[in-house]
Each structure stands twice: as C-alpha cells, then as structure tokens.
Amino acid sequence: MDSTYALDLLLDFALIAGFGVQHSIVAMVRLKTIIQRVTGLDPISWRGVQSFINVSYLLMACILWREVPIVIWDLQGVWYWVAGVTLVASWAWYFQIHLFEYDCGLAFGSSAMLARLHNAKPPPMEMWKVGTRRWLRFPVHTAFFPMFFAFPRMTASMLLLAIVANVANIIGTILYDRRLEFLVKDVYRQYQQVTGLLLPPLLRAPAGARHMHFPSPWHWSHVGHNVPGLLLGLLVGTLFWKHLGPTGLVTEELLRSWSSAFLVAALGGVLLGVTHALRSSALELSYQRLLTMLSTNTALMSAVSLLTWTALCFVTQRRVPLLYLFFPMWMTMLWLGHVVASTVFFGLRPSLVAGQASVPPPVADAKTSH
C-alpha cells in the first residue's frame, strides 16, 4: 500500500476513534453529576450540550477526512440494487425510529433546554415499547450496521469507517445498557429479559415486551399536527437537490451543505412556529405536548429533506450526497429548528407557557383572611 494511503487511513482511524472517545466522555454519569453540581444543569438538559459537541466533532471529522480510493468491492447488476435498496432502507429505518419510536426533543436535549429557559417542566422521560423497541433495546444502534456496510461501492476508507464505527457501536451499546440498568433498575431489568440488545430475541421471547405496561406515545395520534413538517421536508429536499446536488469530499461543498442545513433550521423553524401558532387545534395541547409536537415537526423536516435529496440525486444522476454529512445536517436541522420553532411559537403564544411556569398561590385560611 502507498505510504500516503497508510497515513490517510491512520488519520481516518483516529477521527473515528476520537468520536467514540469524546461521545463516551460527555455521556458519562459521573461527568453529568459534576456538571450538575457546578452549573446546575441537569442530565437531561446536558443532552443539548452533547448534541452540539457531537455536531461540531462530526463537522470537523468531515473536513479532515481523507478518502482512500482503493476499491474493496464494486457491485454490479442485481447486487448493486440489493445493496442500494438496503442502504436507503436502513437510513429510512434510522429516521423512522427517531420519528415514531422516540421523542426527538428529549433524545437530543432541546425540549429540556427550552423548558429550563421557560421555567417549566419538560416532557417526562418515558419508556415506550412502540415499533421495534418492543423487541430491541437499541434499534438505532442496530440500524448502524447496514447504514455503514451496505454500500454498492466500498472503498478502503469507507470500510475502515464501517468496521471501527460499529466496533465502537457495540462497546458503547453494552456500556449504555449497563448504565440504564443502574439508573432505571427493576423495570429496565424486566425489559432486558424480553428484548435483545442489538438482535431481536425471536427464540427466547418472540412476543418481546408485549405484556409489559409502558405509556403509549401520542405524537402521531394526531397526524395533522405533523403535516407542516412533512411538506417542508419535501420542499427543502428538492431545494437541496437543485442547489447542492451530490456533494463530495471538498471542504467548500461540505461547509456549503452544513450552512444550508443551518439556514433551513432557522427559516424552517420560523415557518413551523408561525404555522402552528395560527392553528387552533394545536393550541389545545399542554406545554409539554407542544414541545414534543414542535420537535417532531422539525425532526420530520430534517429526515424527509435528507431522504428526498438522496432519492432525487440517485434517480437523476445515479449518485447520492456524501453520507458523512447526514448526521451533522440531520442533528442541526432538528435541534436548532426545534429551538427556533419553539421560540417563535411561544413568543406568539406566551400564555401557553405562563401556566406551567407559575406556581399557584396558597389558599388563604378562612379564619385569618380579611
């Protein structure tokens, strides 16, 4: 192997390993305890800071990444389409998990941060058994395997990313599972018995967590609340295709793509905030549910825009955007978009926060009141 390629692979390895190290450090329970003691920032709110650190690191890694063009495999014919469909389906599954099986505002810390600013309670942290979470404790981590490996054309640097990232994925999943067992205790241990870490327990517990009693998610019970995010995502994805096209490992293109995501988060957040502030049906929700509704809309805008962009590029040019970019763009649009949308929404409808932020005065004793 050329010595230049060897150095490039070494740098790529360091970038991948570095993300795993920093991600583990900022997620440590001990670090969160120290931060809460020093700053008063609770662990759920700290997730917002984690998201910012992760996005910053991923952006830096994209810029510093060195592509090694040694081809490991280059599938043709039917196998090309099998790999391509698997790749797109795995990304769609990744987004579906976040949109339907999680509350993105809580998962990425934006809801807790906003509630802290509003002096209100954030949506409660709840265990859901909806969708694949009935059988898998970490379906997002399971989706990473085809997301990184199912490339019709695999280069040496991409294969290195797939292997190292998923080794770190397995280690991180095991450690996170133990952390939740320590934090949630008995309920989580029961959940462990009927679910799989990364693979469904089809023989051990084919019904999964079916008989366990968990709260049901509500954020898709009123589909109309999420239509604005869907429509905006389709529009944004079309604009990405038209003005960005398939991106490459060029610093200017990387920065232009991320800047576009930042702009979409700001402008899209404003549009979603104004749209929902004008919808009477949304105004009947509680403060916590409004936060979740707005986070679902911005997450939908982000996911649909990236999938639409990819599909249009593949259909028209047989190329796809650089997938390295998807994580920082996805997180920027959903996190910053949620902050902007909520700021605009509650700026137009401040009364919907006031009841949550204020504490009712004590009832006066009849004998002492005048």
PDB file of C-alpha atoms in Angstrom, residues 72-356:
ATOM      1  CA  ILE A  72     -12.765  -3.191  -1.883  1.00  0.00           C
ATOM      2  CA  TRP A  73     -15.884  -4.155  -3.791  1.00  0.00           C
ATOM      3  CA  ASP A  74     -17.906  -2.642  -6.621  1.00  0.00           C
ATOM      4  CA  LEU A  75     -21.202  -4.463  -7.025  1.00  0.00           C
ATOM      5  CA  GLN A  76     -22.932  -4.640 -10.391  1.00  0.00           C
ATOM      6  CA  GLY A  77     -26.279  -5.792 -11.741  1.00  0.00           C
ATOM      7  CA  VAL A  78     -28.835  -7.126  -9.287  1.00  0.00           C
ATOM      8  CA  TRP A  79     -26.408  -6.997  -6.352  1.00  0.00           C
ATOM      9  CA  TYR A  80     -25.908  -3.268  -6.944  1.00  0.00           C
ATOM     10  CA  TRP A  81     -29.629  -2.734  -6.474  1.00  0.00           C
ATOM     11  CA  VAL A  82     -29.841  -5.086  -3.486  1.00  0.00           C
ATOM     12  CA  ALA A  83     -27.104  -3.152  -1.693  1.00  0.00           C
ATOM     13  CA  GLY A  84     -28.511   0.230  -2.727  1.00  0.00           C
ATOM     14  CA  VAL A  85     -32.043  -0.564  -1.565  1.00  0.00           C
ATOM     15  CA  THR A  86     -30.680  -1.965   1.711  1.00  0.00           C
ATOM     16  CA  LEU A  87     -28.639   1.188   2.282  1.00  0.00           C
ATOM     17  CA  VAL A  88     -31.566   3.550   1.647  1.00  0.00           C
ATOM     18  CA  ALA A  89     -33.923   1.353   3.713  1.00  0.00           C
ATOM     19  CA  SER A  90     -31.519   1.369   6.660  1.00  0.00           C
ATOM     20  CA  TRP A  91     -31.334   5.175   6.640  1.00  0.00           C
ATOM     21  CA  ALA A  92     -35.121   5.356   6.345  1.00  0.00           C
ATOM     22  CA  TRP A  93     -35.387   2.955   9.302  1.00  0.00           C
ATOM     23  CA  TYR A  94     -32.948   5.097  11.304  1.00  0.00           C
ATOM     24  CA  PHE A  95     -35.109   8.154  10.740  1.00  0.00           C
ATOM     25  CA  GLN A  96     -38.342   6.221  11.364  1.00  0.00           C
ATOM     26  CA  ILE A  97     -37.050   5.073  14.763  1.00  0.00           C
ATOM     27  CA  HIS A  98     -36.354   8.642  15.828  1.00  0.00           C
ATOM     28  CA  LEU A  99     -39.613   9.995  14.444  1.00  0.00           C
ATOM     29  CA  PHE A 100     -42.028   7.315  15.662  1.00  0.00           C
ATOM     30  CA  GLU A 101     -40.318   5.432  18.476  1.00  0.00           C
ATOM     31  CA  TYR A 102     -38.624   8.318  20.303  1.00  0.00           C
ATOM     32  CA  ASP A 103     -39.330  11.888  21.292  1.00  0.00           C
ATOM     33  CA  CYS A 104     -36.539  13.689  19.417  1.00  0.00           C
ATOM     34  CA  GLY A 105     -36.778  16.761  21.613  1.00  0.00           C
ATOM     35  CA  LEU A 106     -35.970  14.653  24.662  1.00  0.00           C
ATOM     36  CA  ALA A 107     -33.481  12.374  22.910  1.00  0.00           C
ATOM     37  CA  PHE A 108     -31.343  15.322  21.789  1.00  0.00           C
ATOM     38  CA  GLY A 109     -31.946  17.616  24.760  1.00  0.00           C
ATOM     39  CA  SER A 110     -33.706  20.555  23.082  1.00  0.00           C
ATOM     40  CA  SER A 111     -37.013  20.101  24.984  1.00  0.00           C
ATOM     41  CA  ALA A 112     -35.283  20.068  28.366  1.00  0.00           C
ATOM     42  CA  MET A 113     -33.235  23.134  27.484  1.00  0.00           C
ATOM     43  CA  LEU A 114     -36.316  25.060  26.316  1.00  0.00           C
ATOM     44  CA  ALA A 115     -38.303  24.054  29.403  1.00  0.00           C
ATOM     45  CA  ARG A 116     -35.420  25.238  31.568  1.00  0.00           C
ATOM     46  CA  LEU A 117     -35.471  28.625  29.829  1.00  0.00           C
ATOM     47  CA  HIS A 118     -39.248  28.817  30.294  1.00  0.00           C
ATOM     48  CA  ASN A 119     -39.041  27.779  33.963  1.00  0.00           C
ATOM     49  CA  ALA A 120     -41.402  24.929  33.115  1.00  0.00           C
ATOM     50  CA  LYS A 121     -41.409  21.147  33.286  1.00  0.00           C
ATOM     51  CA  PRO A 122     -40.059  19.281  30.234  1.00  0.00           C
ATOM     52  CA  PRO A 123     -41.937  16.287  28.805  1.00  0.00           C
ATOM     53  CA  PRO A 124     -41.446  13.264  31.085  1.00  0.00           C
ATOM     54  CA  MET A 125     -38.807  10.661  30.257  1.00  0.00           C
ATOM     55  CA  GLU A 126     -40.804   7.529  29.432  1.00  0.00           C
ATOM     56  CA  MET A 127     -40.007   4.026  28.240  1.00  0.00           C
ATOM     57  CA  TRP A 128     -42.007   3.143  25.136  1.00  0.00           C
ATOM     58  CA  LYS A 129     -42.383  -0.296  23.564  1.00  0.00           C
ATOM     59  CA  VAL A 130     -43.690   1.008  20.262  1.00  0.00           C
ATOM     60  CA  GLY A 131     -42.439  -0.423  16.967  1.00  0.00           C
ATOM     61  CA  THR A 132     -39.077  -2.177  17.021  1.00  0.00           C
ATOM     62  CA  ARG A 133     -38.486  -1.135  20.634  1.00  0.00           C
ATOM     63  CA  ARG A 134     -40.854  -3.930  21.573  1.00  0.00           C
ATOM     64  CA  TRP A 135     -38.048  -6.388  20.632  1.00  0.00           C
ATOM     65  CA  LEU A 136     -34.879  -4.253  20.596  1.00  0.00           C
ATOM     66  CA  ARG A 137     -33.495  -2.070  23.347  1.00  0.00           C
ATOM     67  CA  PHE A 138     -31.371  -0.045  20.928  1.00  0.00           C
ATOM     68  CA  PRO A 139     -32.859  -0.273  17.415  1.00  0.00           C
ATOM     69  CA  VAL A 140     -30.949   2.848  16.329  1.00  0.00           C
ATOM     70  CA  HIS A 141     -27.680   1.050  17.056  1.00  0.00           C
ATOM     71  CA  THR A 142     -28.881  -1.989  15.088  1.00  0.00           C
ATOM     72  CA  ALA A 143     -29.617   0.247  12.087  1.00  0.00           C
ATOM     73  CA  PHE A 144     -25.994   1.443  12.072  1.00  0.00           C
ATOM     74  CA  PHE A 145     -24.739  -1.872  10.650  1.00  0.00           C
ATOM     75  CA  PRO A 146     -26.445  -1.726   7.219  1.00  0.00           C
ATOM     76  CA  MET A 147     -26.104   2.078   7.214  1.00  0.00           C
ATOM     77  CA  PHE A 148     -22.315   1.692   7.191  1.00  0.00           C
ATOM     78  CA  PHE A 149     -21.817  -1.611   5.391  1.00  0.00           C
ATOM     79  CA  ALA A 150     -24.433  -1.760   2.594  1.00  0.00           C
ATOM     80  CA  PHE A 151     -22.566   0.364   0.052  1.00  0.00           C
ATOM     81  CA  PRO A 152     -22.681  -0.886  -3.565  1.00  0.00           C
ATOM     82  CA  ARG A 153     -19.179   0.538  -3.977  1.00  0.00           C
ATOM     83  CA  MET A 154     -16.950   0.211  -0.917  1.00  0.00           C
ATOM     84  CA  THR A 155     -13.594   1.955  -0.654  1.00  0.00           C
ATOM     85  CA  ALA A 156     -10.872   1.271   1.901  1.00  0.00           C
ATOM     86  CA  SER A 157     -11.651   4.355   3.975  1.00  0.00           C
ATOM     87  CA  MET A 158     -15.387   3.610   3.987  1.00  0.00           C
ATOM     88  CA  LEU A 159     -14.734   0.021   5.078  1.00  0.00           C
ATOM     89  CA  LEU A 160     -12.497   1.298   7.863  1.00  0.00           C
ATOM     90  CA  LEU A 161     -15.314   3.599   8.966  1.00  0.00           C
ATOM     91  CA  ALA A 162     -17.843   0.759   8.888  1.00  0.00           C
ATOM     92  CA  ILE A 163     -15.659  -1.612  10.937  1.00  0.00           C
ATOM     93  CA  VAL A 164     -14.314   0.796  13.549  1.00  0.00           C
ATOM     94  CA  ALA A 165     -17.587   2.681  13.982  1.00  0.00           C
ATOM     95  CA  ASN A 166     -19.554  -0.494  14.576  1.00  0.00           C
ATOM     96  CA  VAL A 167     -16.996  -1.982  16.956  1.00  0.00           C
ATOM     97  CA  ALA A 168     -17.351   1.244  18.940  1.00  0.00           C
ATOM     98  CA  ASN A 169     -21.121   0.957  18.468  1.00  0.00           C
ATOM     99  CA  ILE A 170     -21.183  -2.493  20.086  1.00  0.00           C
ATOM    100  CA  ILE A 171     -18.973  -1.414  23.003  1.00  0.00           C
ATOM    101  CA  GLY A 172     -20.988   1.766  23.559  1.00  0.00           C
ATOM    102  CA  THR A 173     -24.271  -0.136  23.418  1.00  0.00           C
ATOM    103  CA  ILE A 174     -23.140  -2.598  26.089  1.00  0.00           C
ATOM    104  CA  LEU A 175     -21.949   0.218  28.364  1.00  0.00           C
ATOM    105  CA  TYR A 176     -25.152   2.222  27.844  1.00  0.00           C
ATOM    106  CA  ASP A 177     -27.236  -0.859  28.598  1.00  0.00           C
ATOM    107  CA  ARG A 178     -25.406  -1.299  31.903  1.00  0.00           C
ATOM    108  CA  ARG A 179     -25.837   2.399  32.695  1.00  0.00           C
ATOM    109  CA  LEU A 180     -29.601   2.188  32.168  1.00  0.00           C
ATOM    110  CA  GLU A 181     -29.761  -0.953  34.269  1.00  0.00           C
ATOM    111  CA  PHE A 182     -28.120   1.021  37.079  1.00  0.00           C
ATOM    112  CA  LEU A 183     -30.335   4.092  36.626  1.00  0.00           C
ATOM    113  CA  VAL A 184     -33.771   2.550  35.891  1.00  0.00           C
ATOM    114  CA  LYS A 185     -33.237  -0.653  37.890  1.00  0.00           C
ATOM    115  CA  ASP A 186     -36.097  -3.193  38.183  1.00  0.00           C
ATOM    116  CA  VAL A 187     -38.286  -2.045  35.287  1.00  0.00           C
ATOM    117  CA  TYR A 188     -35.336  -1.980  32.927  1.00  0.00           C
ATOM    118  CA  ARG A 189     -34.145  -5.408  34.086  1.00  0.00           C
ATOM    119  CA  GLN A 190     -37.584  -6.821  33.233  1.00  0.00           C
ATOM    120  CA  TYR A 191     -37.360  -5.115  29.854  1.00  0.00           C
ATOM    121  CA  GLN A 192     -33.925  -6.672  29.293  1.00  0.00           C
ATOM    122  CA  GLN A 193     -35.350 -10.155  29.824  1.00  0.00           C
ATOM    123  CA  VAL A 194     -37.806  -9.863  26.916  1.00  0.00           C
ATOM    124  CA  THR A 195     -35.776  -7.773  24.455  1.00  0.00           C
ATOM    125  CA  GLY A 196     -32.482  -8.080  22.622  1.00  0.00           C
ATOM    126  CA  LEU A 197     -29.526  -5.730  22.791  1.00  0.00           C
ATOM    127  CA  LEU A 198     -28.965  -5.494  19.025  1.00  0.00           C
ATOM    128  CA  LEU A 199     -30.838  -8.516  17.645  1.00  0.00           C
ATOM    129  CA  PRO A 200     -34.485  -9.442  18.367  1.00  0.00           C
ATOM    130  CA  PRO A 201     -34.926 -12.398  20.789  1.00  0.00           C
ATOM    131  CA  LEU A 202     -37.077 -14.406  18.363  1.00  0.00           C
ATOM    132  CA  LEU A 203     -36.481 -17.720  20.131  1.00  0.00           C
ATOM    133  CA  ARG A 204     -36.125 -16.539  23.734  1.00  0.00           C
ATOM    134  CA  ALA A 205     -39.016 -14.037  23.776  1.00  0.00           C
ATOM    135  CA  PRO A 206     -40.859 -13.866  20.429  1.00  0.00           C
ATOM    136  CA  ALA A 207     -43.560 -11.586  21.859  1.00  0.00           C
ATOM    137  CA  GLY A 208     -40.970  -9.132  23.125  1.00  0.00           C
ATOM    138  CA  ALA A 209     -42.236  -6.572  25.629  1.00  0.00           C
ATOM    139  CA  ARG A 210     -45.852  -7.049  24.557  1.00  0.00           C
ATOM    140  CA  HIS A 211     -47.096  -7.810  28.080  1.00  0.00           C
ATOM    141  CA  MET A 212     -45.136  -5.047  29.815  1.00  0.00           C
ATOM    142  CA  HIS A 213     -47.073  -1.901  30.710  1.00  0.00           C
ATOM    143  CA  PHE A 214     -45.493   1.288  29.383  1.00  0.00           C
ATOM    144  CA  PRO A 215     -47.052   4.640  28.474  1.00  0.00           C
ATOM    145  CA  SER A 216     -48.106   4.934  24.841  1.00  0.00           C
ATOM    146  CA  PRO A 217     -46.574   7.704  22.694  1.00  0.00           C
ATOM    147  CA  TRP A 218     -49.153  10.168  21.482  1.00  0.00           C
ATOM    148  CA  HIS A 219     -47.210  12.363  18.999  1.00  0.00           C
ATOM    149  CA  TRP A 220     -48.615  10.540  15.939  1.00  0.00           C
ATOM    150  CA  SER A 221     -52.161  10.190  17.271  1.00  0.00           C
ATOM    151  CA  HIS A 222     -52.999  13.494  15.526  1.00  0.00           C
ATOM    152  CA  VAL A 223     -51.262  13.137  12.166  1.00  0.00           C
ATOM    153  CA  GLY A 224     -52.427  16.575  11.061  1.00  0.00           C
ATOM    154  CA  HIS A 225     -50.122  18.205  13.602  1.00  0.00           C
ATOM    155  CA  ASN A 226     -47.102  16.875  11.677  1.00  0.00           C
ATOM    156  CA  VAL A 227     -48.180  17.709   8.115  1.00  0.00           C
ATOM    157  CA  PRO A 228     -46.321  21.087   8.089  1.00  0.00           C
ATOM    158  CA  GLY A 229     -43.038  19.342   8.917  1.00  0.00           C
ATOM    159  CA  LEU A 230     -43.608  16.736   6.186  1.00  0.00           C
ATOM    160  CA  LEU A 231     -44.396  19.307   3.492  1.00  0.00           C
ATOM    161  CA  LEU A 232     -41.476  21.495   4.485  1.00  0.00           C
ATOM    162  CA  GLY A 233     -39.157  18.474   4.359  1.00  0.00           C
ATOM    163  CA  LEU A 234     -40.224  17.653   0.792  1.00  0.00           C
ATOM    164  CA  LEU A 235     -39.649  21.266  -0.266  1.00  0.00           C
ATOM    165  CA  VAL A 236     -36.253  21.517   1.433  1.00  0.00           C
ATOM    166  CA  GLY A 237     -35.083  18.180  -0.009  1.00  0.00           C
ATOM    167  CA  THR A 238     -35.979  19.367  -3.512  1.00  0.00           C
ATOM    168  CA  LEU A 239     -34.035  22.599  -2.939  1.00  0.00           C
ATOM    169  CA  PHE A 240     -31.020  20.620  -1.677  1.00  0.00           C
ATOM    170  CA  TRP A 241     -31.121  18.516  -4.853  1.00  0.00           C
ATOM    171  CA  LYS A 242     -31.408  21.539  -7.113  1.00  0.00           C
ATOM    172  CA  HIS A 243     -28.767  23.755  -5.470  1.00  0.00           C
ATOM    173  CA  LEU A 244     -26.371  21.308  -3.769  1.00  0.00           C
ATOM    174  CA  GLY A 245     -26.590  18.162  -5.891  1.00  0.00           C
ATOM    175  CA  PRO A 246     -24.433  15.147  -4.989  1.00  0.00           C
ATOM    176  CA  THR A 247     -21.755  16.505  -2.657  1.00  0.00           C
ATOM    177  CA  GLY A 248     -18.150  15.356  -2.497  1.00  0.00           C
ATOM    178  CA  LEU A 249     -15.263  15.431  -0.049  1.00  0.00           C
ATOM    179  CA  VAL A 250     -14.467  19.043  -0.843  1.00  0.00           C
ATOM    180  CA  THR A 251     -14.269  21.467   2.071  1.00  0.00           C
ATOM    181  CA  GLU A 252     -16.255  24.150   0.271  1.00  0.00           C
ATOM    182  CA  GLU A 253     -19.055  21.701  -0.550  1.00  0.00           C
ATOM    183  CA  LEU A 254     -19.112  20.357   2.993  1.00  0.00           C
ATOM    184  CA  LEU A 255     -19.378  23.811   4.512  1.00  0.00           C
ATOM    185  CA  ARG A 256     -21.980  24.876   1.939  1.00  0.00           C
ATOM    186  CA  SER A 257     -24.113  21.838   2.752  1.00  0.00           C
ATOM    187  CA  TRP A 258     -23.932  22.344   6.509  1.00  0.00           C
ATOM    188  CA  SER A 259     -24.567  26.094   6.115  1.00  0.00           C
ATOM    189  CA  SER A 260     -27.670  25.190   4.116  1.00  0.00           C
ATOM    190  CA  ALA A 261     -28.832  22.958   6.974  1.00  0.00           C
ATOM    191  CA  PHE A 262     -28.233  25.815   9.425  1.00  0.00           C
ATOM    192  CA  LEU A 263     -30.267  28.194   7.236  1.00  0.00           C
ATOM    193  CA  VAL A 264     -33.074  25.633   6.915  1.00  0.00           C
ATOM    194  CA  ALA A 265     -33.124  25.185  10.693  1.00  0.00           C
ATOM    195  CA  ALA A 266     -33.524  28.933  11.187  1.00  0.00           C
ATOM    196  CA  LEU A 267     -36.028  29.701   8.419  1.00  0.00           C
ATOM    197  CA  GLY A 268     -37.869  26.382   8.685  1.00  0.00           C
ATOM    198  CA  GLY A 269     -38.140  26.799  12.438  1.00  0.00           C
ATOM    199  CA  VAL A 270     -39.717  30.225  11.978  1.00  0.00           C
ATOM    200  CA  LEU A 271     -42.233  28.879   9.455  1.00  0.00           C
ATOM    201  CA  LEU A 272     -43.188  25.950  11.694  1.00  0.00           C
ATOM    202  CA  GLY A 273     -43.503  28.181  14.751  1.00  0.00           C
ATOM    203  CA  VAL A 274     -45.773  30.648  12.948  1.00  0.00           C
ATOM    204  CA  THR A 275     -47.829  27.913  11.249  1.00  0.00           C
ATOM    205  CA  HIS A 276     -48.599  26.094  14.494  1.00  0.00           C
ATOM    206  CA  ALA A 277     -49.261  29.315  16.395  1.00  0.00           C
ATOM    207  CA  LEU A 278     -52.062  30.009  13.891  1.00  0.00           C
ATOM    208  CA  ARG A 279     -53.589  26.509  14.180  1.00  0.00           C
ATOM    209  CA  SER A 280     -56.311  26.409  16.811  1.00  0.00           C
ATOM    210  CA  SER A 281     -56.147  22.607  17.227  1.00  0.00           C
ATOM    211  CA  ALA A 282     -52.501  22.788  18.319  1.00  0.00           C
ATOM    212  CA  LEU A 283     -53.288  25.404  20.960  1.00  0.00           C
ATOM    213  CA  GLU A 284     -55.342  22.910  22.956  1.00  0.00           C
ATOM    214  CA  LEU A 285     -52.243  20.858  23.838  1.00  0.00           C
ATOM    215  CA  SER A 286     -50.360  21.133  27.108  1.00  0.00           C
ATOM    216  CA  TYR A 287     -46.993  22.862  27.232  1.00  0.00           C
ATOM    217  CA  GLN A 288     -45.095  19.554  27.292  1.00  0.00           C
ATOM    218  CA  ARG A 289     -47.036  18.188  24.334  1.00  0.00           C
ATOM    219  CA  LEU A 290     -46.470  21.385  22.384  1.00  0.00           C
ATOM    220  CA  LEU A 291     -42.727  20.950  22.829  1.00  0.00           C
ATOM    221  CA  THR A 292     -42.971  17.363  21.577  1.00  0.00           C
ATOM    222  CA  MET A 293     -45.174  18.349  18.624  1.00  0.00           C
ATOM    223  CA  LEU A 294     -42.704  21.038  17.531  1.00  0.00           C
ATOM    224  CA  SER A 295     -39.705  18.701  17.910  1.00  0.00           C
ATOM    225  CA  THR A 296     -41.489  16.030  15.850  1.00  0.00           C
ATOM    226  CA  ASN A 297     -42.136  18.572  13.100  1.00  0.00           C
ATOM    227  CA  THR A 298     -38.539  19.764  12.922  1.00  0.00           C
ATOM    228  CA  ALA A 299     -37.235  16.173  13.034  1.00  0.00           C
ATOM    229  CA  LEU A 300     -39.644  15.285  10.212  1.00  0.00           C
ATOM    230  CA  MET A 301     -38.488  18.293   8.194  1.00  0.00           C
ATOM    231  CA  SER A 302     -34.879  17.199   8.675  1.00  0.00           C
ATOM    232  CA  ALA A 303     -35.340  13.481   7.903  1.00  0.00           C
ATOM    233  CA  VAL A 304     -37.651  13.926   4.897  1.00  0.00           C
ATOM    234  CA  SER A 305     -35.403  16.586   3.365  1.00  0.00           C
ATOM    235  CA  LEU A 306     -32.337  14.307   3.513  1.00  0.00           C
ATOM    236  CA  LEU A 307     -34.209  11.295   2.121  1.00  0.00           C
ATOM    237  CA  THR A 308     -35.790  13.385  -0.657  1.00  0.00           C
ATOM    238  CA  TRP A 309     -32.414  14.883  -1.556  1.00  0.00           C
ATOM    239  CA  THR A 310     -30.846  11.421  -1.733  1.00  0.00           C
ATOM    240  CA  ALA A 311     -33.661   9.917  -3.798  1.00  0.00           C
ATOM    241  CA  LEU A 312     -33.677  12.754  -6.348  1.00  0.00           C
ATOM    242  CA  CYS A 313     -29.881  12.657  -6.754  1.00  0.00           C
ATOM    243  CA  PHE A 314     -29.911   8.885  -7.256  1.00  0.00           C
ATOM    244  CA  VAL A 315     -32.790   8.907  -9.752  1.00  0.00           C
ATOM    245  CA  THR A 316     -31.461  11.784 -11.853  1.00  0.00           C
ATOM    246  CA  GLN A 317     -27.664  11.364 -11.549  1.00  0.00           C
ATOM    247  CA  ARG A 318     -27.085   7.833 -10.198  1.00  0.00           C
ATOM    248  CA  ARG A 319     -25.109   9.381  -7.364  1.00  0.00           C
ATOM    249  CA  VAL A 320     -26.013  10.150  -3.768  1.00  0.00           C
ATOM    250  CA  PRO A 321     -24.953  13.004  -1.469  1.00  0.00           C
ATOM    251  CA  LEU A 322     -21.982  12.358   0.776  1.00  0.00           C
ATOM    252  CA  LEU A 323     -23.438  10.359   3.652  1.00  0.00           C
ATOM    253  CA  TYR A 324     -20.773  11.649   6.038  1.00  0.00           C
ATOM    254  CA  LEU A 325     -22.749  14.882   6.025  1.00  0.00           C
ATOM    255  CA  PHE A 326     -26.095  13.412   7.022  1.00  0.00           C
ATOM    256  CA  PHE A 327     -25.507  13.197  10.759  1.00  0.00           C
ATOM    257  CA  PRO A 328     -24.432  16.848  11.326  1.00  0.00           C
ATOM    258  CA  MET A 329     -27.100  18.125   8.932  1.00  0.00           C
ATOM    259  CA  TRP A 330     -29.823  15.948  10.499  1.00  0.00           C
ATOM    260  CA  MET A 331     -28.957  17.000  14.045  1.00  0.00           C
ATOM    261  CA  THR A 332     -28.588  20.690  13.154  1.00  0.00           C
ATOM    262  CA  MET A 333     -31.966  20.914  11.447  1.00  0.00           C
ATOM    263  CA  LEU A 334     -33.889  19.028  14.130  1.00  0.00           C
ATOM    264  CA  TRP A 335     -32.171  20.568  17.183  1.00  0.00           C
ATOM    265  CA  LEU A 336     -31.743  24.198  16.110  1.00  0.00           C
ATOM    266  CA  GLY A 337     -35.018  24.039  14.196  1.00  0.00           C
ATOM    267  CA  HIS A 338     -36.820  22.936  17.360  1.00  0.00           C
ATOM    268  CA  VAL A 339     -35.292  25.785  19.378  1.00  0.00           C
ATOM    269  CA  VAL A 340     -36.240  28.364  16.733  1.00  0.00           C
ATOM    270  CA  ALA A 341     -39.754  26.955  16.173  1.00  0.00           C
ATOM    271  CA  SER A 342     -40.478  26.871  19.907  1.00  0.00           C
ATOM    272  CA  THR A 343     -39.075  30.371  20.461  1.00  0.00           C
ATOM    273  CA  VAL A 344     -41.303  31.762  17.706  1.00  0.00           C
ATOM    274  CA  PHE A 345     -44.341  29.722  18.763  1.00  0.00           C
ATOM    275  CA  PHE A 346     -44.234  30.671  22.443  1.00  0.00           C
ATOM    276  CA  GLY A 347     -43.275  34.229  21.528  1.00  0.00           C
ATOM    277  CA  LEU A 348     -46.573  34.448  19.648  1.00  0.00           C
ATOM    278  CA  ARG A 349     -48.466  32.426  22.292  1.00  0.00           C
ATOM    279  CA  PRO A 350     -46.800  33.311  25.633  1.00  0.00           C
ATOM    280  CA  SER A 351     -49.897  32.407  27.646  1.00  0.00           C
ATOM    281  CA  LEU A 352     -49.284  28.737  26.864  1.00  0.00           C
ATOM    282  CA  VAL A 353     -46.087  28.861  28.952  1.00  0.00           C
ATOM    283  CA  ALA A 354     -47.285  31.037  31.812  1.00  0.00           C
ATOM    284  CA  GLY A 355     -49.481  28.389  33.434  1.00  0.00           C
ATOM    285  CA  GLN A 356     -46.587  25.916  33.508  1.00  0.00           C
TER     286      GLN A 356
END
